[in-house]
Short mmCIF file of C-alpha atoms and ligand atoms in Angstrom, two decimals:
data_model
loop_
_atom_site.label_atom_id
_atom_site.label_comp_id
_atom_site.label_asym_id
_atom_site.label_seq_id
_atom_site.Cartn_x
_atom_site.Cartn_y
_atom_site.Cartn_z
CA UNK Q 1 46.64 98.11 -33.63
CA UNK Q 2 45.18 95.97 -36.26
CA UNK Q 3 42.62 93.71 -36.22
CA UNK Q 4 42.39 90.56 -37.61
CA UNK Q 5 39.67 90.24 -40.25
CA UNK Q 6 37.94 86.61 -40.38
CA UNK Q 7 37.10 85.28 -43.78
CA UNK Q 8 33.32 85.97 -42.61
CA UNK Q 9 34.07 89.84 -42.55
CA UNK Q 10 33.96 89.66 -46.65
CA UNK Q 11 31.22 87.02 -47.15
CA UNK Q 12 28.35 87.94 -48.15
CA UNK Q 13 26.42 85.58 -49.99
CA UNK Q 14 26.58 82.90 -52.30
CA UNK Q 15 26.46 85.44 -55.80
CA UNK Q 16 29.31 86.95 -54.44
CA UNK Q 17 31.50 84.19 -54.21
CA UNK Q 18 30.27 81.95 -57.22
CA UNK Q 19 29.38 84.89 -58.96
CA UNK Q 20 31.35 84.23 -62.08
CA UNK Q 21 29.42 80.73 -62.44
CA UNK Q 22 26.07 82.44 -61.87
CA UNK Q 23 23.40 84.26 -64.19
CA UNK Q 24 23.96 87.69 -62.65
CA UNK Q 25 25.92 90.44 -64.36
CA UNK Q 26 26.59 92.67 -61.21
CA UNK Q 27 27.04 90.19 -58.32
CA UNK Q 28 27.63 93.69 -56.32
CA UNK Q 29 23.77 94.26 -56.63
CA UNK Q 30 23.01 90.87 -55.26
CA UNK Q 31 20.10 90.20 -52.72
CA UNK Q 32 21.13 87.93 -50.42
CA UNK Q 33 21.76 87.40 -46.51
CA UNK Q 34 24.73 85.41 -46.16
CA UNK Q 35 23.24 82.03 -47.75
CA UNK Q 36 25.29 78.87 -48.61
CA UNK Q 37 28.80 77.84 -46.99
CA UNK Q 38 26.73 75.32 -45.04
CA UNK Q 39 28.67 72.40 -42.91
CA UNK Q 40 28.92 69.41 -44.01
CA UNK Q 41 28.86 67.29 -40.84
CA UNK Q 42 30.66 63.80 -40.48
CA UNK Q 43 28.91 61.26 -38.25
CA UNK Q 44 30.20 58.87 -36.11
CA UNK Q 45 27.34 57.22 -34.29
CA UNK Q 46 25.15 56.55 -37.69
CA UNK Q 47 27.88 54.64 -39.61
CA UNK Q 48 28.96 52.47 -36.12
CA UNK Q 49 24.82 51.50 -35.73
CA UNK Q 50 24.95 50.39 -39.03
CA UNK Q 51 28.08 48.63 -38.67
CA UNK Q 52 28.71 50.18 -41.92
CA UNK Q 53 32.80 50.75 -42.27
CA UNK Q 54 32.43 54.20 -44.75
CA UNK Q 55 31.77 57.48 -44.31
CA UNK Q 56 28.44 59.29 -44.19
CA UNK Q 57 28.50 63.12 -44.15
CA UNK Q 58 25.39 65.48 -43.62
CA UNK Q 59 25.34 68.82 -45.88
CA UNK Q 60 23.15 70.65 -42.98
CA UNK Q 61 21.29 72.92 -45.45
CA UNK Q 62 18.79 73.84 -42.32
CA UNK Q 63 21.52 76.72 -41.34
CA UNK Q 64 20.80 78.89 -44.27
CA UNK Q 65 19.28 82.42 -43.07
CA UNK Q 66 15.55 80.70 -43.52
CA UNK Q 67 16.20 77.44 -42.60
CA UNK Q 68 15.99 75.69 -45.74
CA UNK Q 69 18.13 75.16 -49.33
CA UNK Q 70 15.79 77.31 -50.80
CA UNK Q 71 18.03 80.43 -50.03
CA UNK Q 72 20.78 79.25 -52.47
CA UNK Q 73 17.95 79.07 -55.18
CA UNK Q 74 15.87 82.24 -54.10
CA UNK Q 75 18.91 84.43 -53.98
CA UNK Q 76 19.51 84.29 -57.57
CA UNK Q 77 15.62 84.01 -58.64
CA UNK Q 78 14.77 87.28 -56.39
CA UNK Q 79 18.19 88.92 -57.63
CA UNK Q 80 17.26 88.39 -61.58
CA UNK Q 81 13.69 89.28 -61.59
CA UNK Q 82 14.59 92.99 -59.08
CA UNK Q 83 17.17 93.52 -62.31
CA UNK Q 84 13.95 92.50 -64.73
CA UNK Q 85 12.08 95.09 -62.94
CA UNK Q 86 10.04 92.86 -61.14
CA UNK Q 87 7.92 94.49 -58.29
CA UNK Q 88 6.26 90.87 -57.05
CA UNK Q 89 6.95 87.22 -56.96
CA UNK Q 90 4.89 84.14 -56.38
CA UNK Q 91 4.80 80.69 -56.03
CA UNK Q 92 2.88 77.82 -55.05
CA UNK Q 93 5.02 76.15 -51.96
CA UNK Q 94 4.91 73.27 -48.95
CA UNK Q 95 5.99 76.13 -46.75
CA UNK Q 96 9.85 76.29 -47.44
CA UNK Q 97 10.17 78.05 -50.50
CA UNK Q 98 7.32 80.91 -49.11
CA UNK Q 99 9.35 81.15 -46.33
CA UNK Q 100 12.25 81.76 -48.34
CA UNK Q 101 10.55 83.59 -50.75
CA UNK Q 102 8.94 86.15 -48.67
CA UNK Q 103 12.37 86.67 -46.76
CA UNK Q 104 14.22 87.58 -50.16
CA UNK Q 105 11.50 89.61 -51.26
CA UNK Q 106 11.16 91.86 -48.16
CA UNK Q 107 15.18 92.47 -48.20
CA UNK Q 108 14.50 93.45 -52.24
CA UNK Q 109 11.59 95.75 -51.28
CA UNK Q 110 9.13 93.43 -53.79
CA UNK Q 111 5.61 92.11 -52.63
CA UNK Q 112 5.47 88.44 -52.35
CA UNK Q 113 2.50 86.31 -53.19
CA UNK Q 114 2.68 82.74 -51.40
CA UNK Q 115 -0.10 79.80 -52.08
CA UNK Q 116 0.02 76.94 -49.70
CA UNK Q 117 -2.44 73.94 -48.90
CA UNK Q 118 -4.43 75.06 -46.00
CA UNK Q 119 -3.32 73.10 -42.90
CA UNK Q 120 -0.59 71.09 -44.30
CA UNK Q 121 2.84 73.30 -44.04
CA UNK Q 122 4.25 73.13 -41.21
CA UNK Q 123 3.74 76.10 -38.10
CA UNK Q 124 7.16 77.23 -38.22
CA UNK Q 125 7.27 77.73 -42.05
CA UNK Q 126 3.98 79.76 -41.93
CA UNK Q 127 4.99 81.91 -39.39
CA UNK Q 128 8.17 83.18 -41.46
CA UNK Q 129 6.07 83.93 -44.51
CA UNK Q 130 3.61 85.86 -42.47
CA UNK Q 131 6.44 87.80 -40.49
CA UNK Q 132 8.30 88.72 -43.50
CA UNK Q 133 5.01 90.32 -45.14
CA UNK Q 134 3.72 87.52 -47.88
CA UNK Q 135 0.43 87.90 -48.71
CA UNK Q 136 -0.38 84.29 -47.68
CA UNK Q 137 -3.13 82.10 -49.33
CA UNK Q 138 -4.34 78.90 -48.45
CA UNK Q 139 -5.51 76.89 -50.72
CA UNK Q 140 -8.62 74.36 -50.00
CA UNK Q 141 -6.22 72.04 -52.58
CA UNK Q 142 -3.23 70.67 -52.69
CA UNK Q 143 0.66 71.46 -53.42
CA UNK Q 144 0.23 70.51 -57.20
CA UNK Q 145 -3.17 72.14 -57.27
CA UNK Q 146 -1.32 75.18 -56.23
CA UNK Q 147 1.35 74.76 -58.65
CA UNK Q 148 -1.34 74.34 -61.56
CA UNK Q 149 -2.64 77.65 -60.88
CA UNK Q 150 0.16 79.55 -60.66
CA UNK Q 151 2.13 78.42 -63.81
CA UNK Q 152 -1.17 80.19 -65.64
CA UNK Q 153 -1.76 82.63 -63.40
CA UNK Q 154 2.03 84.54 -64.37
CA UNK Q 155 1.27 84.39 -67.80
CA UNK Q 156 -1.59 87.45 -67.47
CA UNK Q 157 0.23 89.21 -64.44
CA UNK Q 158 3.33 91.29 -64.03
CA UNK Q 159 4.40 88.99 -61.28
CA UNK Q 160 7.83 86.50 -61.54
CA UNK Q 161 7.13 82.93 -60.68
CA UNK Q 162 9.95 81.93 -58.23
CA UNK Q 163 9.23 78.23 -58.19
CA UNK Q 164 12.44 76.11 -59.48
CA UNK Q 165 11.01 75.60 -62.85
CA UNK Q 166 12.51 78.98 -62.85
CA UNK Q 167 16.13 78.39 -63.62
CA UNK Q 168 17.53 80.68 -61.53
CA UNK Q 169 16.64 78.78 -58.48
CA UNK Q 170 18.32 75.53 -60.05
CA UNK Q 171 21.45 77.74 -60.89
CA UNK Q 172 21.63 79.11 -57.58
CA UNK Q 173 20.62 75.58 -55.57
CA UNK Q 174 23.90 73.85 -57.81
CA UNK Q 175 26.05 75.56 -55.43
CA UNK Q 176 25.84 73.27 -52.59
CA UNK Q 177 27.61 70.64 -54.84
CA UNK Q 178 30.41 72.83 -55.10
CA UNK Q 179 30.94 73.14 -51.39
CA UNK Q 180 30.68 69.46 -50.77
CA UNK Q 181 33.29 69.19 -53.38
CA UNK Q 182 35.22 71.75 -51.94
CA UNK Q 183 34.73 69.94 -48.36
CA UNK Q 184 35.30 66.83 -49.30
CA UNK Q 185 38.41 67.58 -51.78
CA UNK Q 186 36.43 65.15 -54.05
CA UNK Q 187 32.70 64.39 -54.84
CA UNK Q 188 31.27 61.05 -52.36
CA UNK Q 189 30.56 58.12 -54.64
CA UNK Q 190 26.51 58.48 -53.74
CA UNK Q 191 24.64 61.32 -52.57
CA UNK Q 192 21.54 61.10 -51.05
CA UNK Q 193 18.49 63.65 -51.52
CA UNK Q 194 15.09 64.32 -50.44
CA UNK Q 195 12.58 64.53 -53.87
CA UNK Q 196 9.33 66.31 -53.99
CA UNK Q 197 9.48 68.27 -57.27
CA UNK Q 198 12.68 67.11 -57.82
CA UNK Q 199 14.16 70.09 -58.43
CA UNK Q 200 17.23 70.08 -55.99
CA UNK Q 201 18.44 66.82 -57.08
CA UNK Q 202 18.56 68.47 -60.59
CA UNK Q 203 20.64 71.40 -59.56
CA UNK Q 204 23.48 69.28 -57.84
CA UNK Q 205 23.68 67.24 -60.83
CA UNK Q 206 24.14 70.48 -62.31
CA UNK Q 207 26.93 71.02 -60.23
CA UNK Q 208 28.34 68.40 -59.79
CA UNK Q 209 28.51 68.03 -63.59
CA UNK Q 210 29.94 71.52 -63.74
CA UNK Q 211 32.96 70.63 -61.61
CA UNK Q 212 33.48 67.39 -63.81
CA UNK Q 213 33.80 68.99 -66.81
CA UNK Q 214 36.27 71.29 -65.29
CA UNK Q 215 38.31 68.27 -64.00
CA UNK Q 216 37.73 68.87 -60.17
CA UNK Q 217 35.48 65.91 -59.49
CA UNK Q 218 34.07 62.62 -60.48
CA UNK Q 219 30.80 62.94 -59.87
CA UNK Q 220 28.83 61.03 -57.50
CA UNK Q 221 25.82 58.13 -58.21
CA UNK Q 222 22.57 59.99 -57.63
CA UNK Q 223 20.04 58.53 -55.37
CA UNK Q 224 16.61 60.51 -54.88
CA UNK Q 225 14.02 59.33 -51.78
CA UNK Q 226 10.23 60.00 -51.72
CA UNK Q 227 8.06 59.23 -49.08
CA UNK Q 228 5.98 56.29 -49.93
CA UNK Q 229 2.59 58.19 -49.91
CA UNK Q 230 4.26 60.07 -52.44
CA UNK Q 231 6.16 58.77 -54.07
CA UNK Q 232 5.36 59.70 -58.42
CA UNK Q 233 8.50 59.17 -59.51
CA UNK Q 234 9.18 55.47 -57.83
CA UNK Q 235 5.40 54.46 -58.98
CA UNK Q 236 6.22 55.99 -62.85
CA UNK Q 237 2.66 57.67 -62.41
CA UNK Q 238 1.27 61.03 -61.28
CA UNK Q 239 -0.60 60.55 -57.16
CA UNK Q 240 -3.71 62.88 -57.20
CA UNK Q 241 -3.88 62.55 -53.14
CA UNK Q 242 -0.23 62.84 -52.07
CA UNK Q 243 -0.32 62.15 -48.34
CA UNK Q 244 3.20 61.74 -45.56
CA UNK Q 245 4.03 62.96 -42.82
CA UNK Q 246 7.04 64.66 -44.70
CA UNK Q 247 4.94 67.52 -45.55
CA UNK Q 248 7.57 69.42 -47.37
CA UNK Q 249 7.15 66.47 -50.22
CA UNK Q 250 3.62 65.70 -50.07
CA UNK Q 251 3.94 66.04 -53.98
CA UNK Q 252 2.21 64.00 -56.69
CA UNK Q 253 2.92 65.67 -59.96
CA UNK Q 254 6.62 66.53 -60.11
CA UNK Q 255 7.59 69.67 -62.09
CA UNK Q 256 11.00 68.78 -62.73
CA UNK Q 257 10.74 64.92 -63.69
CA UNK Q 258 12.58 64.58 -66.51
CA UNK Q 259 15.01 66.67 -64.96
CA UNK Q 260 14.84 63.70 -62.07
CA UNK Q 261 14.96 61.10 -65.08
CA UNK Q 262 18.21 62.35 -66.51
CA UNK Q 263 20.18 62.41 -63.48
CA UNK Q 264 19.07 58.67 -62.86
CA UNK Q 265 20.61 57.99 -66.30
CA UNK Q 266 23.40 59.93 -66.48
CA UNK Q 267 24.94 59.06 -62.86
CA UNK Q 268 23.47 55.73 -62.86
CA UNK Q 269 21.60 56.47 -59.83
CA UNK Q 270 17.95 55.44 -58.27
CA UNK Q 271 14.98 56.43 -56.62
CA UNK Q 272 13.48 54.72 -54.32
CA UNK Q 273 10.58 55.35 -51.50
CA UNK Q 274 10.90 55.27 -47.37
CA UNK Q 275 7.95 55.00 -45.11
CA UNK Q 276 6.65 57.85 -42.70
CA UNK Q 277 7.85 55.66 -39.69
CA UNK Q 278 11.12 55.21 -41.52
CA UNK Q 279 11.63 58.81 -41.87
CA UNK Q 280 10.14 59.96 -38.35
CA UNK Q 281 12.72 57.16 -36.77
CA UNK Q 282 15.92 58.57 -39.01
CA UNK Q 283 14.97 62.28 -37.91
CA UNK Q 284 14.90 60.75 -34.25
CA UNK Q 285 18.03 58.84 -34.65
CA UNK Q 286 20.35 61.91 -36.18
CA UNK Q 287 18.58 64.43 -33.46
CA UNK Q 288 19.16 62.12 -30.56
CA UNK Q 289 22.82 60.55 -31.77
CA UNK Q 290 24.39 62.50 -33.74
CA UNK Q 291 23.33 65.93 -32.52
CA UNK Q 292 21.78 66.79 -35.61
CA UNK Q 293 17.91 68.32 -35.94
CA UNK Q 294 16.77 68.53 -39.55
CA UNK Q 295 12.61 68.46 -40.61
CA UNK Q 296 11.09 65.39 -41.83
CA UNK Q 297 11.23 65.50 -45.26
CA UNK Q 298 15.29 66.09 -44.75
CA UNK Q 299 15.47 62.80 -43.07
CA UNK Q 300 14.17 61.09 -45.79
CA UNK Q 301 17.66 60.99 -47.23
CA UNK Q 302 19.20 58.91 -44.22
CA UNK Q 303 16.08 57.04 -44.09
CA UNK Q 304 16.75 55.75 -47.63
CA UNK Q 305 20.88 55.10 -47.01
CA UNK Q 306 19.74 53.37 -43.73
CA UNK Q 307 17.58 50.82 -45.89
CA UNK Q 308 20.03 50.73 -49.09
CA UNK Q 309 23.14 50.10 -46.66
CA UNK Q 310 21.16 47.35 -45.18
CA UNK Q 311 20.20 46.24 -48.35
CA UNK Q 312 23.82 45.96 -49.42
CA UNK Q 313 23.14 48.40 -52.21
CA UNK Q 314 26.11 50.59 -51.09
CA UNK Q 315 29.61 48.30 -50.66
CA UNK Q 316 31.23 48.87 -47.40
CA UNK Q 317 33.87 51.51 -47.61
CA UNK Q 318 31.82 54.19 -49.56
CA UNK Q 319 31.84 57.53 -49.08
CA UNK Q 320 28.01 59.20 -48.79
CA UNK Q 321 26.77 62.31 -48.89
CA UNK Q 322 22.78 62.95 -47.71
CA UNK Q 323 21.63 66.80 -47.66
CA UNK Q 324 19.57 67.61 -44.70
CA UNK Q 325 17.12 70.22 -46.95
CA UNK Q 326 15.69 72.02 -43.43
CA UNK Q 327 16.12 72.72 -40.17
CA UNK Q 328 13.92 70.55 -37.24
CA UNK Q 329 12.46 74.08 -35.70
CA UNK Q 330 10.79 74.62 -39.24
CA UNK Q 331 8.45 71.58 -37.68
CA UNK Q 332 8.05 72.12 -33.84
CA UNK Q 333 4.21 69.94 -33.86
CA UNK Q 334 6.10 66.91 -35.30
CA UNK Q 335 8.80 66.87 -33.19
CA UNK Q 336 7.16 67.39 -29.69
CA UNK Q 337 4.61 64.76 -31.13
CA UNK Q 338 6.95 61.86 -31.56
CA UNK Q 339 9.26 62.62 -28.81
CA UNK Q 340 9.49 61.79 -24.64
CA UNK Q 341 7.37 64.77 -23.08
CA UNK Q 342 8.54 66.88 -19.94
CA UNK Q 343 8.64 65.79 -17.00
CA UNK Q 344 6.07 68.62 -14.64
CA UNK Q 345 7.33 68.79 -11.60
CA UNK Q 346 6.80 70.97 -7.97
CA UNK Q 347 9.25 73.60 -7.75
CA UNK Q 348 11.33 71.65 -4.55
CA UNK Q 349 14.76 70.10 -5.11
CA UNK Q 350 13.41 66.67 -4.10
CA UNK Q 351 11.22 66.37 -7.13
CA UNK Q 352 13.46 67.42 -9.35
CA UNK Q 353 16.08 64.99 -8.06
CA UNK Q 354 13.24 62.16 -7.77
CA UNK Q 355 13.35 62.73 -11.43
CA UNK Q 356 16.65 62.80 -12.08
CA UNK Q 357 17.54 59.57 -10.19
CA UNK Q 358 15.26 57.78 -12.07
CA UNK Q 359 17.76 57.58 -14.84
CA UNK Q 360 21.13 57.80 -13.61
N1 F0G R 1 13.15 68.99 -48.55
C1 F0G R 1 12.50 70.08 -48.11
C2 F0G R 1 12.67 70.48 -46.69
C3 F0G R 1 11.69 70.83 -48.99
O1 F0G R 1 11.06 71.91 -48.56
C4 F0G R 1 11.55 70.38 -50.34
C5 F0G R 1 10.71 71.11 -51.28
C6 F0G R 1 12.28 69.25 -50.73
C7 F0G R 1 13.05 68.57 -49.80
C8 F0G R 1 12.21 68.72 -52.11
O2 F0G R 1 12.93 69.49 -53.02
O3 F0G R 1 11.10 69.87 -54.63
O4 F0G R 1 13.47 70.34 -55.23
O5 F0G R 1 12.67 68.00 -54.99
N2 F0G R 1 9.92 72.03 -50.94
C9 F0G R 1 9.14 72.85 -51.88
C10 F0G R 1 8.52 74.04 -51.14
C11 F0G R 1 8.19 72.08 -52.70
O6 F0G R 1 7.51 74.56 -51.60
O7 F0G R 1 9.07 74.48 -50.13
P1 F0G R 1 12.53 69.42 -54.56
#
C-alpha cells in the first residue's frame, strides 16, 4: 500500500524552496529548520470594529521554529558564513535575533556570541539564547550601544556579524513578500510593519520589488510604525534613550535608514509612530478577538492601521497586509501584566461554579 506524501514531507526550509532567488550555491547544504511558509491569517472581528469594509490579513511570522522573522534572515546569514568557514557569529540584539541566532548556530555546530541590554529583552527570548548555548552578554547599555560595539568589534575577530546589515539576512527576510504574494494571488495595496532598525521593511520591499519586475505583482504602499518613545525615523533625528514597552524596537539609531528612506520614496509609503497604550491595546484586541497572540512590538503594525483607518488615510475597500514579527509567548511578563488574572479558588465544585456563574 502506498502512502500519501503531504507537501510537508519535502519541505524543508525556505533555501530549499527559493533557493534559485537566494545567495547560496548548494541549497542542499542549507541550515535551516523548516522556516518560512507562515499563514497569513484573514480577520473578521478587526475590520467589523473598525467598521472598515476591506480586508486586513495578518502574516503570523511568530510560527517560525524561534518564534520570530528572524529565521527567514538567519537561515541564509548562518548558511553563508558555515560555507565562508565561519566557526562563530555575533550580534548585538533586543532578544529576537539572539534567539534566532543561537538556534541556527547550534544546528551549524558554530559558537554564537549574543549582546543584549541587561534587563530589557524579554524572559522568553533570553531563555532560547541561553538553551541553545549563546554565550550571552548583557550589556549595562543599550540596543544601539550594543550595535556600536559590535560593527568594530568583527573587524579584528574571525567572527561573522549576523545582524541585517549583513545582506544575507535581508535576502533571506524578502521571502515573506513572496508568500503573501503567493497567498494573496496579488500584493495588498498597503502593508503594515513593525520598524526598529528597519531592516525587515527593507527586505519586503526587496521582494516585493523582485516579484514586480518579474510581472507577478504590483507592489504594495509601504507603511513602517515605531513606537513613540522611539521613534528616529518619524522625529528625522537619532534618540540616545530609546524607551517603549515594545522592547523588541526600543531603537534610536537605525542601521538600515536609508534603506527605510527609499522604500518611503519608492512605494510612496509613510512612517508614522503609535503609543505604548496603543500597541498594548492592539496586542489585546487581536489575542482576545481574533485569536491571534503576537509580542508587542508585532502589534505595533495593527496599532498604526487602527489609527490610519480611523484617520481615513486608507479608503474603504483596501486590501492590508500587517506582519505580526513574533510570537506573544516570546513576552509572558507583559502579557500576564496587562491582562484579567486567575481566578484562585478551593478545590470544591461550588467555587468553581460560584465563579463561573458570575459571567454567564
Ligand atoms: N519586531 C520584532 C518582534 C523584532 O524583534 C524586531 C527587531 C522588529 C520588529 C524590527 O525589525 O529591526 O528589521 O526593523 N528586532 C531586532 C533584534 C532588533 O535584535 O531581535 P527591524
Amino acid at each position: 500500500m502506498e502512502y500519501p506524501v503531504s507537501a510537508n514531507a519535502r519541505y524543508t526550509g525556505l533555501i530549499q524552496h527559493y533557493g534559485d532567488r537566494l545567495p547560496i550555491e548548494d541549497p542542499a547544504s542549507a541550515v535551516c529548520l523548516g522556516e518560512g511558509r507562515t499563514p497569513l491569517i484573514r480577520t473578521y472581528n478587526l475590520p467589523r470594529r473598525l467598521g472598515f469594509e476591506g480586508e486586513i490579513y495578518l502574516k503570523f511570522e511568530g510560527v517560525n521554529p524561534t518564534g520570530s522573522f528572524k529565521d527567514r534572515g538567519m537561515t541564509v546569514a548562518v548558511t553563508k558564513a558555515f560555507d565562508e568557514g565561519a566557526r562563530a557569529v555575533v550580534c548585538a540584539s533586543t532578544g529576537n535575533t539572539a534567539a534566532s541566532a543561537a538556534a541556527y548556530a547550534a544546528r551549524a555546530g558554530m559558537q554564537a556570541f549574543v549582546i543584549i541590554p541587561e534587563g530589557k529583552i524579554a524572559l522568553g527570548k533570553l531563555s532560547q539564547a541561553m538553551m541553545h548555548g549563546a554565550k550571552v552578554i548583557q550589556l549595562r547599555g543599550n540596543f544601539d550601544e550594543a550595535m556600536a560595539i559590535v560593527r568594530v568589534l568583527v573587524r579584528d575577530l574571525p567572527i561573522t556579524l549576523v545582524n541585517s546589515i549583513n545582506p544575507n539576512r535581508l535576502q533571506g527576510q524578502k521571502t515573506a513578500a513572496f508568500e503573501v504574494v503567493e497567498d494573496l494571488g496579488r500584493a495588498p495595496d498597503y502593508h503594515a510593519i513593525p520598524v526598529g532598525n528597519a531592516g525587515n521593511i527593507t527586505a519586503y520591499w526587496m521582494g516585493y520589488k523582485e516579484y514586480g519586475y518579474e510581472g507577478w505583482c504590483a507592489p504594495p504602499v509601504m507603511v513602517g510604525f515605531q513606537s513613540t518613545g522611539s521613534a528616529p525615523i518619524v522625529e528625522g533625528r537619532h534618540i540616545d534613550q530609546p524607551d517603549t514597552v515594545a522592547t523588541a524596537i526600543r531603537i534610536g539609531h537605525p542601521a538600515s535608514w536609508e534603506g527605510a528612506l527609499d522604500v518611503q520614496k519608492e512605494s510612496r509609503g509613510w512612517f508614522d509612530a503609535v503609543t505604548d497604550e496603543d500597541i498594548l491595546q492592539a496586542q489585546r484586541l487581536l489575542a482576545s478577538t481574533d485569536g491571534v497572540f503576537c509580542e508587542p512590538a508585532s502589534a505595533a503594525s495593527v496599532a498604526g492601521i487602527v489609527s490610519e483607518i480611523q484617520a481615513g488615510h486608507i479608503p474603504q475597500g483596501s486590501n492590508v497586509v500587517c506582519t505580526l514579527t513574533g510570537h506573544g509567548l516570546k513576552d509572558p511578563d507583559t502579557a500576564i501584566r496587562q491582562s484579567e488574572q486567575p481566578f484562585t479558588v478551593d478545590a470544591t465544585e461550588a467555587a468553581v461554579e460560584e465563579v463561573i456563574q458570575g459571567f454567564l
